[in-house]
Coordinates of C-alpha atoms in Angstrom, one line a residue:
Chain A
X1 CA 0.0 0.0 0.0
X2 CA 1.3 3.6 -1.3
X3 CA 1.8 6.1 1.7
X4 CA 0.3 9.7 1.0
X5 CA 2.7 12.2 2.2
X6 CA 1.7 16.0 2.9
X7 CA 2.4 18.7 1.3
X8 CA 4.3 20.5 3.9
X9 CA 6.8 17.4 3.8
X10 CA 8.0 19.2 0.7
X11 CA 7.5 22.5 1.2
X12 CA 8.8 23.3 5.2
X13 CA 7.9 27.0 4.9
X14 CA 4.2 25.8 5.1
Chain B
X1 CA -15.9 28.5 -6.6
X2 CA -12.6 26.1 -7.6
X3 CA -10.9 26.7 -4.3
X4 CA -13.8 25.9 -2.2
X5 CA -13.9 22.9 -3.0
X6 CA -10.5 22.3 -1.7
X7 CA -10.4 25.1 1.3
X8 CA -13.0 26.0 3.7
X9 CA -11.3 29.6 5.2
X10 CA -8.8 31.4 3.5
X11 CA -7.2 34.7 3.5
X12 CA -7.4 36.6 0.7
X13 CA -4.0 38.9 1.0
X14 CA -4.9 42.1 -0.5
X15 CA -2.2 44.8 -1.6
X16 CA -2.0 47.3 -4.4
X17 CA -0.7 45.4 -6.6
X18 CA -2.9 42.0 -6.4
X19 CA -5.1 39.7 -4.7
X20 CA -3.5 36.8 -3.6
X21 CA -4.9 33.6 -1.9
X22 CA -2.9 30.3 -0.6
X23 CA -4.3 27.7 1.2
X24 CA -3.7 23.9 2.6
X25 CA -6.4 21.7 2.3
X26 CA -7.9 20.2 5.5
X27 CA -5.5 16.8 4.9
X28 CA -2.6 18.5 4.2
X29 CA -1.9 16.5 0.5
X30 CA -2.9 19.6 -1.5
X31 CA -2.1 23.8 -1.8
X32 CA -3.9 26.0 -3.4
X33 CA -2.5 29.5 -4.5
X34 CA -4.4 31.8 -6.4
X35 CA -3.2 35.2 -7.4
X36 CA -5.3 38.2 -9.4
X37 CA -3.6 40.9 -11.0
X38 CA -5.4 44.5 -10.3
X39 CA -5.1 44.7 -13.8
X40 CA -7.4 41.6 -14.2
X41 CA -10.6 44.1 -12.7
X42 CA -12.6 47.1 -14.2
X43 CA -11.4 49.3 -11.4
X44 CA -9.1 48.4 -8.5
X45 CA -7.8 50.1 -5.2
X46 CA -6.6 48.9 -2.1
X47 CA -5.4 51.9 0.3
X48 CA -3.5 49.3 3.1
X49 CA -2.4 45.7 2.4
X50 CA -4.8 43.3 4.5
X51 CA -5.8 40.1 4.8
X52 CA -9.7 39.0 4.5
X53 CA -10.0 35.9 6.0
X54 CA -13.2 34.3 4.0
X55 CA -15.4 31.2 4.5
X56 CA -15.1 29.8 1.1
X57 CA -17.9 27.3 1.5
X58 CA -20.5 31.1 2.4
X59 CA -18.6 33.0 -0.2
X60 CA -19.4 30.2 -3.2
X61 CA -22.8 30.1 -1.8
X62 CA -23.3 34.1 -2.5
X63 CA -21.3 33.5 -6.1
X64 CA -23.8 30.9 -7.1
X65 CA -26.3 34.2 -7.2
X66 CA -24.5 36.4 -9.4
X67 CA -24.9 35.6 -13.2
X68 CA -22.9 36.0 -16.0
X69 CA -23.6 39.2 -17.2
X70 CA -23.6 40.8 -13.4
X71 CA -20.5 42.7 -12.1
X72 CA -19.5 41.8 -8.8
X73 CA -18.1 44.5 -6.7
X74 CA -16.3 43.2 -3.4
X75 CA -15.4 45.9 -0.7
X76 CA -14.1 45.3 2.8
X77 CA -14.1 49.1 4.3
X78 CA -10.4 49.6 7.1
X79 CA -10.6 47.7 10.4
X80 CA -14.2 45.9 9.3
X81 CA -15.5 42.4 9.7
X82 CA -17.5 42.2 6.8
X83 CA -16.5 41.7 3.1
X84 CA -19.1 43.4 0.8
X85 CA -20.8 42.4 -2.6
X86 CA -22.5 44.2 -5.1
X87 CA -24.0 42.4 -8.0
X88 CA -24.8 45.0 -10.4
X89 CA -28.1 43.4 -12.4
X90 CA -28.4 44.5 -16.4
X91 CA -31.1 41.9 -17.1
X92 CA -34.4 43.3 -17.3
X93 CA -35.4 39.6 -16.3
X94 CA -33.5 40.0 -12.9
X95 CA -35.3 38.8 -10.0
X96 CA -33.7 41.1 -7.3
X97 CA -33.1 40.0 -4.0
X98 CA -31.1 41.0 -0.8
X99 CA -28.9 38.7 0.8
X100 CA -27.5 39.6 4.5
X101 CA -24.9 36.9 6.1
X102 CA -23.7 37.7 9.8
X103 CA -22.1 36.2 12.0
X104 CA -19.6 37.8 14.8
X105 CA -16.6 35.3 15.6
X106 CA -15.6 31.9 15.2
X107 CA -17.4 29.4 17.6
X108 CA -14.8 26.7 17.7
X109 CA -17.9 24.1 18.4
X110 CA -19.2 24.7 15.3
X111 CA -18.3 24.0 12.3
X112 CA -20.3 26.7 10.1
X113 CA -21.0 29.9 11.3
X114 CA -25.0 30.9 11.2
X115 CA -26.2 33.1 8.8
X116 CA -29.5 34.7 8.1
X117 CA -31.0 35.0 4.5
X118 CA -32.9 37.7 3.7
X119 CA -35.0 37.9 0.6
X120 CA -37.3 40.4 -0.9
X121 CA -38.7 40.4 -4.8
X122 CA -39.6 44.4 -4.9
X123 CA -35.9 45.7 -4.2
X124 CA -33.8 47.6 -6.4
X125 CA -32.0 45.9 -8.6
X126 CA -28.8 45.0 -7.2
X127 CA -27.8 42.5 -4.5
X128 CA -26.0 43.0 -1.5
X129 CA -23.8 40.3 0.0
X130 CA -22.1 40.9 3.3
X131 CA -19.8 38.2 4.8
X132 CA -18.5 38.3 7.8
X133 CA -14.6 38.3 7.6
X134 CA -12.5 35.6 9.6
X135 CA -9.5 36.3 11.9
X136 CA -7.1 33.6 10.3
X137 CA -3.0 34.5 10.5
X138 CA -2.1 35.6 7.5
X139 CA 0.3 33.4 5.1
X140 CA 3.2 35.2 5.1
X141 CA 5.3 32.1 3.4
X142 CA 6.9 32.5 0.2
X143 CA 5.4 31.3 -2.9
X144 CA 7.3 27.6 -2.7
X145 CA 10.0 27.8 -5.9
X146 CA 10.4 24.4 -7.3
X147 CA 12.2 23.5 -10.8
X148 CA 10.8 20.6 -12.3
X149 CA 11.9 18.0 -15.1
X150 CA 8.8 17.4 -17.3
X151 CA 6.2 19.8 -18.1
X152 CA 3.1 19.0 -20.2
X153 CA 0.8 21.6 -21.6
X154 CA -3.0 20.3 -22.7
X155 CA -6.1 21.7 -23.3
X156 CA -7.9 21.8 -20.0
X157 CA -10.7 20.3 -21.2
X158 CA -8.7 17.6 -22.1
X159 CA -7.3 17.0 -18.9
X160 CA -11.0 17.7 -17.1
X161 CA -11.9 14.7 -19.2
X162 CA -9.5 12.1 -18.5
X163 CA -9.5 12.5 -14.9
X164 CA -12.9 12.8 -14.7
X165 CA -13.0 9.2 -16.5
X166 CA -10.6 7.1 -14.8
X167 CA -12.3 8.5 -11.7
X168 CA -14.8 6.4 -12.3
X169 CA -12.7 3.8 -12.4
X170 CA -10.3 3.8 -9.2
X171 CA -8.8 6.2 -6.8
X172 CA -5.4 6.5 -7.9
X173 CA -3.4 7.2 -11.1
X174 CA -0.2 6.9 -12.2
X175 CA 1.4 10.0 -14.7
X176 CA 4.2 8.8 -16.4
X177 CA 6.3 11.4 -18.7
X178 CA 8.7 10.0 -21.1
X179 CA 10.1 12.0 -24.2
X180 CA 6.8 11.2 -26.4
X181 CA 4.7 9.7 -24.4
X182 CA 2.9 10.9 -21.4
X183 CA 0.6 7.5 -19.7
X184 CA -1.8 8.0 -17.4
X185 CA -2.6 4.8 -15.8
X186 CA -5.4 4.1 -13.1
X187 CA -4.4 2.2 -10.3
X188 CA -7.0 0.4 -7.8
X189 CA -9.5 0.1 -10.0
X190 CA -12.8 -0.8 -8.7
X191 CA -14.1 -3.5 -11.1
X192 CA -11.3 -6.1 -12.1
X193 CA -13.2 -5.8 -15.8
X194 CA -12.0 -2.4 -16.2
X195 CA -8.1 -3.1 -15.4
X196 CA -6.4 -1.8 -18.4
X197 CA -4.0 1.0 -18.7
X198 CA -5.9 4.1 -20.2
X199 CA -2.8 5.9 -22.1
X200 CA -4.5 9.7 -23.2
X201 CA -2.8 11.3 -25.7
X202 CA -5.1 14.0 -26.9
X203 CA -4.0 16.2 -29.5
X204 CA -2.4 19.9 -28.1
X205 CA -0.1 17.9 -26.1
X206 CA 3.3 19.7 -26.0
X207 CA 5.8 17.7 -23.8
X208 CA 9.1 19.1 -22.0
X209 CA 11.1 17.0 -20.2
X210 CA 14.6 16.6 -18.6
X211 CA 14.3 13.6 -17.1
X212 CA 11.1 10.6 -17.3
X213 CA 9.2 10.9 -14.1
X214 CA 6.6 8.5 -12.6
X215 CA 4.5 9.9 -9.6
X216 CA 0.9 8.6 -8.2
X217 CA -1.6 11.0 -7.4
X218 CA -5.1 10.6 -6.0
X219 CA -7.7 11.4 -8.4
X220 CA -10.4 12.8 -6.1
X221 CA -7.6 16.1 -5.8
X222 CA -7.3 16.3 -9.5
X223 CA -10.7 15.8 -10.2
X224 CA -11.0 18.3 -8.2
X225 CA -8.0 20.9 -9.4
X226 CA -9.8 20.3 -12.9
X227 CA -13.0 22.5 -11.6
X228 CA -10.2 25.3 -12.6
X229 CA -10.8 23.9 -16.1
X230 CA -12.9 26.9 -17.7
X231 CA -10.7 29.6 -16.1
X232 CA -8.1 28.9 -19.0
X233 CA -8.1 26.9 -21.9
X234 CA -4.9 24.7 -21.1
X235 CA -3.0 23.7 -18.2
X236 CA 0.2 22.5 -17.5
X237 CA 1.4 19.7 -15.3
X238 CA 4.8 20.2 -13.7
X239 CA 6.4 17.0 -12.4
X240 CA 9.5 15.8 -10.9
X241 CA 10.1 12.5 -8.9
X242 CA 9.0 12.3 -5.6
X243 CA 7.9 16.2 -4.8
X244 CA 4.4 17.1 -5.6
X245 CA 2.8 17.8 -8.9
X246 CA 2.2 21.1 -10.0
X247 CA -1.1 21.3 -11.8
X248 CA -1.1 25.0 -13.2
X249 CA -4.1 27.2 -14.8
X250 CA -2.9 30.6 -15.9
X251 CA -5.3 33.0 -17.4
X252 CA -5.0 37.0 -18.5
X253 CA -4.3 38.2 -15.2
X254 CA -3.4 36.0 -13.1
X255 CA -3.3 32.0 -12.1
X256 CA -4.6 29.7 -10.4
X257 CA -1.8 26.5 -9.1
X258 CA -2.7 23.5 -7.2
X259 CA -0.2 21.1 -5.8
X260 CA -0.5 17.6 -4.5
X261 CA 1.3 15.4 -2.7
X262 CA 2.5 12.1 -4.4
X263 CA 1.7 8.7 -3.1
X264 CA 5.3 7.0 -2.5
X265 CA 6.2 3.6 -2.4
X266 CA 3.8 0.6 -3.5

């Protein structure tokens, strides 16, 4: 099963 | 109307120059960042840069009133809680009403704020719309900068259409970009029947790539950025490995980008 990451995961400054 | 459907509250930052709006959604997988240009408007001022922290879900609601040939004027007077609408009505067939929305503050037990509807058929004929403005922190973070290796430019209506399609038909797709090919696979489909790869390669496809990337994405969110499909008659899908897609409506005067987070491993 494929894990969603978040978006702020990529982007720290969020 | 395409953000709501992604973000509940958001500040709209407000300066001379623009209005600007970006936004997490609820499960932090997707952003939303809208900007319009003041050149984008019939007439445009902003005296002091402010935020106007809006309830997406009540604004749509008051948009869903206005029609086509209406002009929407939005106001939001210094140091006031209320962001004001004015649909001028040029159709003789108008039915005029007057909407007021108020609420004061944000009850943390509940989850919409109340509002009262006002409506009366022997008005004058224009709406107004207040709503009551939130007091959200204003996003202050930079716009995130990102260079990709593949971007693919399509007709939005295109792209509106294929995900819209294999939605129907599981809840996750794989984009793959190669030099002439881009394949967009569903995963998890529902029905065994319906388990073959669904490459689209509709005409007005213009592909840039450094490098061939492979991502999964959830196809509720892009069904979802693809509502952004009539604001601009292509879009562009910026992708590298393993960082989220950049799924990118640009139109006179401004834009409207939505990123999601890939799925990762399998």
């Amino acid at each position: 099963e494929a894990s969603q990451i978040e978006i702020g995961d990529y982007f720290p400054v969020l | 109307k395409s953000c709501s459907i992604l973000v509940t509250d958001a500040n709209f930052e407000c300066n001379e120059e623009n209005i600007m709006l970006q936004a997490m959604d609820n499960s932090h997988i997707a952003l939303v960042s809208v900007e319009i240009g003041a050149p984008g408007f019939t007439s445009y001022r902003c005296d002091r840069t402010m935020p106007l922290g809006v309830d997406l879900t009540s604004l749509t609601k008051v948009l869903r009133c206005a029609k086509d040939e209406n002009i929407c004027t939005l106001k939001a007077a210094d140091e006031a809680d209320v962001l004001n609408l004015v649909y001028d009505a040029k159709s003789a067939f108008f039915s005029p009403f007057f909407f007021a929305f108020m609420w004061h503050g944000r009850d943390a037990s509940s989850p919409f704020p109340p509002f009262f509807l006002l409506c009366s058929a022997l008005l004058p004929l224009f709406i107004h719309l207040n709503i009551s403005l939130s007091s959200q922190t204003p996003i202050t973070s930079s716009w995130p900068e990102t260079k990709y290796d593949t971007r693919v430019t399509l007709p939005s209506a295109e792209f509106t259409r294929i995900v819209r399609d294999l939605s129907q038909l599981g809840e996750h797709v794989r984009i793959e970009v190669s030099k002439e090919v881009v394949r967009i696979s569903k995963l998890k489909a529902k029905s065994s029947a319906e388990d073959e790869d669904n490459d689209s390669i509709p005409t007005g496809v213009v592909i840039e790539m450094n490098q061939h990337v492979s991502l999964t994405f959830s196809l509720k969110y892009l069904v979802n950025f693809s509502k952004s499909g009539s604001l601009s008659g292509e879009v562009q899908l910026l992708m590298s490995n393993d960082v989220p897609l950049l799924v990118a409506y640009d139109f006179t005067q401004g834009y409207i980008r939505c990123y999601l987070a890939p799925k990762i491993g399998d």
